Amino acid sequence: MDQLLLERALDARSELLERLAAEQTDSLRLFHGAAEGSPGLSIDSYGDLLLVQTWREPLDEPALGMIEDVAQQSLQRELRTVWNHRARGAGDYARWHPAPDLSSVRAQEGGLSFPVDPRHGGRDPLFFLDFRAARRRVRAEASGARVLNLFSYTSTM
């Protein structure tokens, strides 16, 4: 992982980070490796959780530390970093590093709080960042109503 690539990605998102913070949203993709020069790597923020995922080559300690340092500096908050190595043939797909207590991880989106569980039996943290537009649409269309979320694994009402 090249530090300069991550810094460029975060700089490119600086206005987005400000807009999302203003609307009480702290969950987003910080780095999309396929589009930003490091295929097989993604870095997401879910509240104070930094989820680093690899699909090709695993990361070493210095690379994980650099990612955490750069992300914390850019987001200006303390983060708990979890690394999930999902390469084929890697045995157990989840290699968590380190092993922080994740029982209280919550993602904020538009002032609403959602549980995030990066250690469940599936492969994703049960809060899909790419469903943000759909969740916004539901909020706008169902304003004042109760809605059971059946489309993005949060099962919240």
Coordinates of N, CA, C and O in Angstrom, one line a residue:
M1 N 0.8 -1.2 0.0 CA 0.0 0.0 0.0 C 0.9 1.2 0.0 O 1.7 1.4 0.9
D2 N 0.7 2.1 -1.0 CA 1.4 3.3 -1.1 C 0.7 4.4 -0.3 O -0.4 4.7 -0.5
Q3 N 1.4 5.0 0.7 CA 0.9 6.1 1.5 C 0.4 7.2 0.7 O -0.7 7.8 1.0
L4 N 1.1 7.6 -0.4 CA 0.7 8.7 -1.2 C -0.7 8.5 -1.9 O -1.5 9.4 -2.0
L5 N -1.0 7.2 -2.3 CA -2.3 6.9 -2.9 C -3.4 7.1 -1.9 O -4.4 7.7 -2.2
L6 N -3.2 6.7 -0.6 CA -4.2 6.9 0.4 C -4.4 8.4 0.7 O -5.5 8.8 0.8
E7 N -3.3 9.1 0.8 CA -3.4 10.5 1.1 C -4.1 11.3 0.0 O -5.0 12.1 0.3
R8 N -3.9 10.9 -1.2 CA -4.6 11.5 -2.4 C -6.1 11.2 -2.3 O -6.9 12.1 -2.6
A9 N -6.4 10.0 -2.0 CA -7.8 9.6 -2.0 C -8.5 10.4 -0.9 O -9.7 10.8 -1.1
L10 N -7.9 10.5 0.3 CA -8.5 11.2 1.4 C -8.6 12.7 1.1 O -9.6 13.4 1.4
D11 N -7.6 13.3 0.4 CA -7.7 14.7 0.0 C -8.8 14.9 -1.0 O -9.5 15.9 -0.9
A12 N -9.0 14.0 -1.9 CA -10.1 14.1 -2.9 C -11.4 14.0 -2.2 O -12.4 14.6 -2.8
R13 N -11.5 13.4 -1.0 CA -12.8 13.3 -0.3 C -13.0 14.3 0.8 O -14.0 14.3 1.5
S14 N -12.1 15.3 0.8 CA -12.2 16.3 2.0 C -13.5 17.0 2.0 O -14.1 17.2 3.1
E15 N -14.0 17.5 0.8 CA -15.3 18.2 0.8 C -16.4 17.2 1.2 O -17.3 17.6 1.9
L16 N -16.4 16.0 0.7 CA -17.4 15.0 1.0 C -17.4 14.7 2.5 O -18.4 14.7 3.1
L17 N -16.2 14.6 3.1 CA -16.1 14.3 4.5 C -16.7 15.5 5.3 O -17.4 15.2 6.3
E18 N -16.5 16.7 4.9 CA -17.1 17.8 5.6 C -18.7 17.8 5.5 O -19.4 18.0 6.5
R19 N -19.2 17.5 4.3 CA -20.6 17.5 4.1 C -21.3 16.4 4.9 O -22.3 16.5 5.5
L20 N -20.6 15.2 4.9 CA -21.2 14.1 5.6 C -21.1 14.3 7.1 O -22.1 14.0 7.8
A21 N -20.1 14.9 7.6 CA -20.0 15.3 9.0 C -21.1 16.2 9.4 O -21.7 16.1 10.5
A22 N -21.4 17.2 8.5 CA -22.5 18.2 8.8 C -23.8 17.5 8.9 O -24.7 18.0 9.6
E23 N -24.0 16.4 8.2 CA -25.3 15.7 8.2 C -25.3 14.5 9.2 O -26.1 13.7 9.1
Q24 N -24.3 14.5 10.0 CA -24.1 13.4 11.0 C -24.0 12.0 10.4 O -24.6 11.1 10.8
T25 N -23.1 12.0 9.4 CA -22.7 10.7 8.8 C -21.2 10.5 8.9 O -20.4 11.3 8.6
D26 N -20.9 9.3 9.5 CA -19.5 9.0 9.8 C -19.0 7.7 9.1 O -18.0 7.1 9.4
S27 N -19.8 7.2 8.1 CA -19.5 5.9 7.5 C -19.4 6.1 6.0 O -20.4 6.6 5.3
L28 N -18.3 5.8 5.4 CA -18.0 5.9 4.0 C -16.8 5.1 3.6 O -16.0 4.7 4.4
R29 N -16.7 4.9 2.3 CA -15.5 4.2 1.7 C -14.5 5.3 1.6 O -14.6 6.3 0.9
L30 N -13.3 5.1 2.3 CA -12.2 6.0 2.3 C -11.2 5.8 1.1 O -10.6 6.7 0.6
F31 N -11.2 4.5 0.7 CA -10.2 4.1 -0.4 C -10.8 2.9 -1.1 O -11.1 1.9 -0.5
H32 N -10.9 3.1 -2.4 CA -11.4 2.0 -3.3 C -10.2 1.6 -4.2 O -9.9 2.2 -5.2
G33 N -9.5 0.6 -3.8 CA -8.2 0.2 -4.5 C -8.3 0.0 -6.0 O -7.4 0.5 -6.7
A34 N -9.4 -0.6 -6.4 CA -9.5 -0.9 -7.9 C -9.5 0.4 -8.7 O -9.0 0.5 -9.8
A35 N -10.1 1.5 -8.1 CA -10.2 2.8 -8.8 C -9.1 3.7 -8.4 O -8.9 4.7 -9.1
E36 N -8.4 3.4 -7.4 CA -7.4 4.4 -6.9 C -5.9 3.9 -6.8 O -5.1 4.4 -6.2
G37 N -5.7 2.8 -7.6 CA -4.3 2.4 -7.8 C -3.8 1.3 -6.9 O -2.6 1.0 -7.0
S38 N -4.6 0.6 -6.2 CA -4.2 -0.5 -5.4 C -5.2 -1.6 -5.4 O -5.9 -1.8 -4.4
P39 N -5.4 -2.3 -6.5 CA -6.4 -3.3 -6.6 C -6.3 -4.3 -5.5 O -5.2 -4.7 -5.1
G40 N -7.5 -4.8 -5.0 CA -7.5 -5.8 -3.9 C -7.5 -5.2 -2.6 O -7.3 -5.9 -1.6
L41 N -7.7 -3.9 -2.4 CA -7.7 -3.2 -1.1 C -8.9 -2.3 -1.0 O -9.1 -1.5 -2.0
S42 N -9.6 -2.3 0.1 CA -10.6 -1.3 0.4 C -10.5 -0.9 1.8 O -10.1 -1.7 2.7
I43 N -10.8 0.4 2.1 CA -10.7 0.9 3.4 C -12.0 1.7 3.7 O -12.3 2.7 3.0
D44 N -12.7 1.3 4.7 CA -14.0 1.9 5.0 C -14.0 2.4 6.5 O -13.3 1.9 7.3
S45 N -14.8 3.5 6.7 CA -14.9 4.0 8.0 C -16.4 3.8 8.4 O -17.3 4.1 7.7
Y46 N -16.6 3.2 9.6 CA -17.9 3.0 10.2 C -17.8 3.5 11.6 O -17.4 2.8 12.5
G47 N -18.1 4.8 11.8 CA -18.0 5.4 13.1 C -16.5 5.4 13.5 O -15.7 5.8 12.8
D48 N -16.2 4.8 14.7 CA -14.8 4.7 15.1 C -14.1 3.4 14.7 O -13.0 3.1 15.1
L49 N -14.7 2.7 13.8 CA -14.1 1.5 13.2 C -13.5 1.8 11.8 O -14.2 2.3 11.0
L50 N -12.3 1.4 11.7 CA -11.6 1.5 10.4 C -11.5 0.0 9.9 O -10.8 -0.8 10.5
L51 N -12.3 -0.3 8.8 CA -12.3 -1.7 8.3 C -11.4 -1.7 7.0 O -11.7 -1.1 6.0
V52 N -10.3 -2.4 7.1 CA -9.3 -2.6 6.0 C -9.6 -4.0 5.5 O -9.5 -5.0 6.3
Q53 N -9.8 -4.1 4.2 CA -10.1 -5.4 3.6 C -9.1 -5.6 2.4 O -9.0 -4.7 1.6
T54 N -8.6 -6.8 2.3 CA -7.7 -7.2 1.2 C -8.3 -8.5 0.5 O -8.8 -9.4 1.2
W55 N -8.1 -8.5 -0.8 CA -8.6 -9.7 -1.6 C -7.4 -10.4 -2.3 O -7.6 -11.4 -2.9
R56 N -6.3 -9.7 -2.3 CA -5.1 -10.3 -3.0 C -4.0 -10.6 -2.0 O -3.9 -11.6 -1.4
E57 N -3.1 -9.6 -1.9 CA -2.0 -9.8 -1.0 C -2.3 -9.3 0.4 O -3.0 -8.3 0.6
P58 N -1.9 -10.1 1.4 CA -2.1 -9.6 2.8 C -1.2 -8.4 3.1 O -0.3 -8.1 2.4
L59 N -1.6 -7.6 4.1 CA -0.8 -6.5 4.6 C 0.1 -6.9 5.7 O -0.2 -7.8 6.5
D60 N 1.2 -6.2 5.9 CA 2.1 -6.4 7.0 C 1.8 -5.3 8.1 O 1.1 -4.4 7.8
E61 N 2.4 -5.5 9.2 CA 2.2 -4.6 10.3 C 2.5 -3.1 10.0 O 1.7 -2.2 10.3
P62 N 3.6 -2.8 9.3 CA 3.9 -1.4 9.0 C 2.8 -0.8 8.1 O 2.4 0.4 8.2
A63 N 2.3 -1.6 7.1 CA 1.3 -1.1 6.2 C 0.0 -0.8 7.0 O -0.7 0.2 6.7
L64 N -0.4 -1.7 7.8 CA -1.6 -1.5 8.6 C -1.5 -0.3 9.5 O -2.4 0.5 9.7
G65 N -0.3 -0.1 10.1 CA -0.1 1.0 11.0 C -0.1 2.3 10.2 O -0.7 3.3 10.7
M66 N 0.4 2.4 9.0 CA 0.4 3.6 8.2 C -1.0 3.9 7.8 O -1.4 5.1 7.9
I67 N -1.8 2.9 7.4 CA -3.2 3.1 7.0 C -4.0 3.8 8.2 O -4.7 4.7 8.0
E68 N -3.8 3.2 9.4 CA -4.5 3.7 10.5 C -4.1 5.1 10.9 O -4.9 6.0 11.1
D69 N -2.8 5.4 10.8 CA -2.2 6.7 11.1 C -2.8 7.8 10.1 O -3.2 8.8 10.5
V70 N -2.7 7.5 8.8 CA -3.2 8.4 7.8 C -4.7 8.7 8.0 O -5.2 9.8 7.9
A71 N -5.5 7.6 8.2 CA -6.9 7.7 8.3 C -7.3 8.6 9.6 O -8.1 9.4 9.5
Q72 N -6.6 8.3 10.7 CA -6.9 9.0 11.9 C -6.6 10.5 11.7 O -7.3 11.3 12.2
Q73 N -5.5 10.8 11.1 CA -5.1 12.2 10.9 C -6.1 12.9 10.0 O -6.5 14.0 10.2
S74 N -6.5 12.2 8.9 CA -7.5 12.8 8.0 C -8.9 13.0 8.6 O -9.5 14.0 8.5
L75 N -9.3 12.0 9.4 CA -10.7 12.0 10.0 C -10.7 12.8 11.3 O -11.7 13.1 11.8
Q76 N -9.5 13.0 11.8 CA -9.3 13.7 13.1 C -10.1 13.1 14.2 O -10.8 13.7 15.0
R77 N -10.0 11.8 14.3 CA -10.6 11.0 15.4 C -9.9 9.7 15.6 O -9.2 9.2 14.7
E78 N -9.9 9.2 16.8 CA -9.3 7.9 17.1 C -10.1 6.8 16.5 O -11.4 6.8 16.5
L79 N -9.5 5.8 15.9 CA -10.1 4.7 15.2 C -9.6 3.3 15.8 O -8.5 3.2 16.2
R80 N -10.5 2.4 15.7 CA -10.2 1.0 16.0 C -10.1 0.3 14.7 O -11.0 0.2 13.9
T81 N -8.9 -0.2 14.4 CA -8.6 -0.8 13.1 C -8.8 -2.3 13.1 O -8.3 -3.0 14.0
V82 N -9.6 -2.8 12.1 CA -9.8 -4.2 11.9 C -9.4 -4.5 10.5 O -9.8 -3.8 9.5
W83 N -8.6 -5.6 10.3 CA -8.2 -6.0 8.9 C -8.8 -7.4 8.6 O -8.8 -8.3 9.4
N84 N -9.4 -7.5 7.5 CA -10.1 -8.7 7.0 C -9.4 -9.1 5.7 O -9.6 -8.4 4.7
H85 N -8.7 -10.2 5.7 CA -8.0 -10.7 4.5 C -9.0 -11.8 3.9 O -9.2 -12.8 4.5
R86 N -9.5 -11.5 2.7 CA -10.5 -12.3 2.1 C -10.0 -13.0 0.8 O -10.8 -13.4 0.0
A87 N -8.7 -13.2 0.7 CA -8.2 -13.9 -0.5 C -8.7 -15.3 -0.6 O -8.8 -16.0 0.4
R88 N -8.9 -15.8 -1.8 CA -9.2 -17.2 -2.0 C -8.1 -18.1 -1.5 O -6.9 -17.7 -1.7
G89 N -8.4 -19.2 -0.8 CA -7.4 -20.1 -0.3 C -6.7 -19.6 0.9 O -5.7 -20.1 1.4
A90 N -7.2 -18.5 1.5 CA -6.6 -18.0 2.7 C -7.1 -18.7 4.0 O -6.8 -18.3 5.1
G91 N -7.8 -19.8 3.8 CA -8.3 -20.5 4.9 C -9.5 -19.7 5.5 O -10.4 -19.3 4.7
D92 N -9.6 -19.5 6.8 CA -10.6 -18.7 7.4 C -10.5 -17.3 6.8 O -9.5 -16.7 6.9
Y93 N -11.6 -16.9 6.1 CA -11.5 -15.6 5.4 C -11.3 -14.4 6.2 O -10.8 -13.4 5.8
A94 N -11.6 -14.5 7.5 CA -11.4 -13.3 8.3 C -10.2 -13.4 9.2 O -10.1 -14.3 10.0
R95 N -9.2 -12.6 8.9 CA -8.0 -12.5 9.8 C -8.1 -11.1 10.4 O -7.7 -10.1 9.8
W96 N -8.6 -11.1 11.6 CA -8.8 -9.8 12.3 C -7.5 -9.4 13.0 O -6.9 -10.1 13.7
H97 N -7.2 -8.1 12.8 CA -6.0 -7.6 13.4 C -6.2 -6.1 13.7 O -6.5 -5.4 12.9
P98 N -5.9 -5.7 14.9 CA -5.9 -6.6 16.1 C -7.3 -7.0 16.5 O -8.2 -6.9 15.6
A99 N -7.5 -7.5 17.7 CA -8.8 -8.0 18.0 C -9.5 -7.0 19.0 O -9.6 -7.3 20.2
P100 N -9.9 -5.8 18.6 CA -10.6 -4.9 19.6 C -12.0 -5.4 19.9 O -12.6 -6.2 19.2
D101 N -12.5 -4.9 21.0 CA -13.9 -5.2 21.3 C -14.8 -4.4 20.3 O -14.7 -3.2 20.3
L102 N -15.6 -5.1 19.6 CA -16.4 -4.5 18.5 C -17.9 -4.5 18.9 O -18.7 -4.3 18.0
S103 N -18.2 -4.9 20.1 CA -19.6 -5.0 20.5 C -20.4 -3.7 20.4 O -21.7 -3.8 20.3
S104 N -19.8 -2.6 20.5 CA -20.5 -1.3 20.5 C -20.4 -0.5 19.2 O -20.7 0.6 19.2
V105 N -19.9 -1.2 18.1 CA -19.7 -0.4 16.9 C -21.0 0.0 16.3 O -21.9 -0.8 16.1
R106 N -21.1 1.3 16.0 CA -22.3 1.9 15.4 C -21.9 2.8 14.3 O -20.9 3.5 14.3
A107 N -22.7 2.8 13.2 CA -22.5 3.7 12.1 C -23.5 4.8 12.1 O -24.7 4.5 12.4
Q108 N -23.1 6.0 11.9 CA -24.0 7.1 11.8 C -24.3 7.5 10.3 O -23.4 7.5 9.6
E109 N -25.6 7.7 10.0 CA -25.9 8.1 8.7 C -27.1 9.0 8.8 O -28.2 8.6 9.2
G110 N -26.9 10.3 8.4 CA -28.0 11.2 8.5 C -28.6 11.4 9.9 O -29.8 11.6 10.1
G111 N -27.8 11.2 10.9 CA -28.2 11.3 12.3 C -28.8 10.0 12.9 O -29.1 10.0 14.1
L112 N -29.0 9.0 12.1 CA -29.5 7.7 12.6 C -28.3 6.8 12.9 O -27.3 6.9 12.2
S113 N -28.5 6.0 13.8 CA -27.4 5.1 14.3 C -27.8 3.6 13.9 O -28.9 3.2 14.1
F114 N -26.8 2.9 13.3 CA -27.0 1.6 12.9 C -25.9 0.7 13.5 O -24.8 1.1 13.5
P115 N -26.3 -0.6 13.8 CA -25.2 -1.5 14.3 C -24.4 -2.0 13.2 O -24.8 -2.1 12.0
V116 N -23.1 -2.2 13.5 CA -22.1 -2.7 12.5 C -21.5 -3.9 13.1 O -21.0 -3.8 14.3
D117 N -21.4 -5.0 12.4 CA -20.8 -6.2 12.9 C -19.9 -6.8 11.9 O -20.3 -7.6 11.1
P118 N -18.6 -6.4 11.9 CA -17.6 -7.0 10.9 C -17.2 -8.4 11.2 O -16.4 -8.9 10.5
R119 N -17.7 -9.0 12.3 CA -17.2 -10.4 12.6 C -18.4 -11.4 12.6 O -18.3 -12.4 13.2
H120 N -19.4 -11.1 11.9 CA -20.5 -12.1 11.8 C -20.1 -13.2 10.8 O -19.0 -13.2 10.2
G121 N -21.0 -14.1 10.6 CA -20.7 -15.3 9.7 C -20.5 -15.0 8.2 O -20.1 -15.8 7.5
G122 N -21.0 -13.8 7.8 CA -20.9 -13.5 6.4 C -19.6 -12.7 6.1 O -18.7 -12.7 6.9
R123 N -19.6 -12.0 5.0 CA -18.3 -11.4 4.6 C -18.3 -9.9 4.7 O -17.3 -9.2 4.6
D124 N -19.5 -9.3 4.9 CA -19.5 -7.8 5.0 C -20.1 -7.4 6.4 O -20.6 -8.2 7.1
P125 N -19.9 -6.1 6.7 CA -20.2 -5.7 8.1 C -21.7 -5.4 8.3 O -22.0 -4.7 9.3
L126 N -22.6 -5.9 7.5 CA -24.0 -5.8 7.7 C -24.6 -4.3 7.6 O -25.7 -4.1 7.9
F127 N -23.8 -3.4 7.1 CA -24.2 -2.1 6.8 C -23.5 -1.7 5.5 O -22.3 -1.3 5.5
F128 N -24.3 -1.8 4.4 CA -23.7 -1.6 3.1 C -23.7 -0.1 2.7 O -24.7 0.5 2.6
L129 N -22.5 0.4 2.6 CA -22.3 1.9 2.3 C -22.9 2.2 1.0 O -23.4 3.4 0.8
D130 N -22.9 1.3 0.0 CA -23.5 1.7 -1.3 C -25.0 1.7 -1.3 O -25.6 2.1 -2.4
F131 N -25.7 1.4 -0.2 CA -27.1 1.6 -0.1 C -27.5 2.9 0.4 O -28.7 3.2 0.7
R132 N -26.6 3.8 0.6 CA -26.9 5.1 1.2 C -28.0 5.9 0.4 O -28.9 6.4 1.0
A133 N -27.9 5.9 -0.9 CA -28.9 6.6 -1.7 C -30.3 6.0 -1.5 O -31.3 6.7 -1.4
A134 N -30.4 4.6 -1.4 CA -31.7 4.0 -1.2 C -32.2 4.3 0.2 O -33.4 4.6 0.3
R135 N -31.4 4.3 1.2 CA -31.8 4.7 2.5 C -32.3 6.1 2.6 O -33.3 6.4 3.2
R136 N -31.6 7.0 1.9 CA -32.1 8.4 1.8 C -33.5 8.5 1.2 O -34.3 9.2 1.6
R137 N -33.7 7.7 0.1 CA -34.9 7.8 -0.6 C -36.1 7.3 0.3 O -37.2 7.8 0.4
V138 N -35.8 6.2 1.0 CA -36.8 5.6 1.9 C -37.2 6.6 3.0 O -38.3 6.9 3.3
R139 N -36.1 7.3 3.6 CA -36.4 8.3 4.6 C -37.3 9.4 4.1 O -38.2 9.9 4.7
A140 N -37.0 9.9 2.8 CA -37.8 11.0 2.3 C -39.2 10.5 2.0 O -40.2 11.3 2.3
E141 N -39.4 9.3 1.4 CA -40.7 8.9 1.1 C -41.5 8.4 2.2 O -42.8 8.5 2.2
A142 N -40.9 8.0 3.3 CA -41.6 7.4 4.5 C -41.5 8.3 5.7 O -41.7 7.9 6.8
S143 N -41.3 9.6 5.5 CA -41.2 10.5 6.6 C -42.4 10.4 7.5 O -43.5 10.5 7.1
G144 N -42.1 10.2 8.8 CA -43.1 10.1 9.8 C -43.7 8.7 10.0 O -44.5 8.5 10.9
A145 N -43.3 7.8 9.1 CA -43.8 6.4 9.2 C -42.8 5.5 9.8 O -41.6 5.8 9.9
R146 N -43.2 4.4 10.3 CA -42.3 3.3 10.7 C -42.1 2.4 9.5 O -43.0 1.9 8.9
V147 N -40.8 2.0 9.3 CA -40.5 1.2 8.2 C -39.5 0.1 8.7 O -38.6 0.4 9.3
L148 N -39.8 -1.1 8.3 CA -38.9 -2.2 8.7 C -37.9 -2.4 7.5 O -38.3 -2.6 6.4
N149 N -36.6 -2.3 7.8 CA -35.6 -2.3 6.9 C -35.3 -3.8 6.5 O -34.7 -4.5 7.3
L150 N -35.7 -4.2 5.3 CA -35.5 -5.6 4.9 C -34.5 -5.6 3.7 O -34.3 -6.7 3.1
F151 N -33.9 -4.5 3.4 CA -33.1 -4.5 2.2 C -31.6 -4.3 2.4 O -30.8 -4.4 1.5
S152 N -31.1 -4.0 3.6 CA -29.7 -3.8 3.7 C -29.2 -4.3 5.1 O -28.2 -3.8 5.6
Y153 N -29.8 -5.4 5.6 CA -29.3 -6.2 6.7 C -29.2 -5.5 8.0 O -28.7 -6.1 8.9
T154 N -29.7 -4.3 8.2 CA -29.7 -3.8 9.5 C -30.9 -4.2 10.3 O -30.9 -4.1 11.5
S155 N -32.0 -4.5 9.7 CA -33.2 -5.0 10.3 C -33.7 -4.0 11.4 O -34.3 -4.4 12.4
T156 N -33.5 -2.7 11.1 CA -33.9 -1.7 12.1 C -35.3 -1.2 11.7 O -35.7 -1.2 10.6
M157 N -35.9 -0.7 12.7 CA -37.2 0.0 12.4 C -37.2 1.4 12.8 O -36.4 1.8 13.6

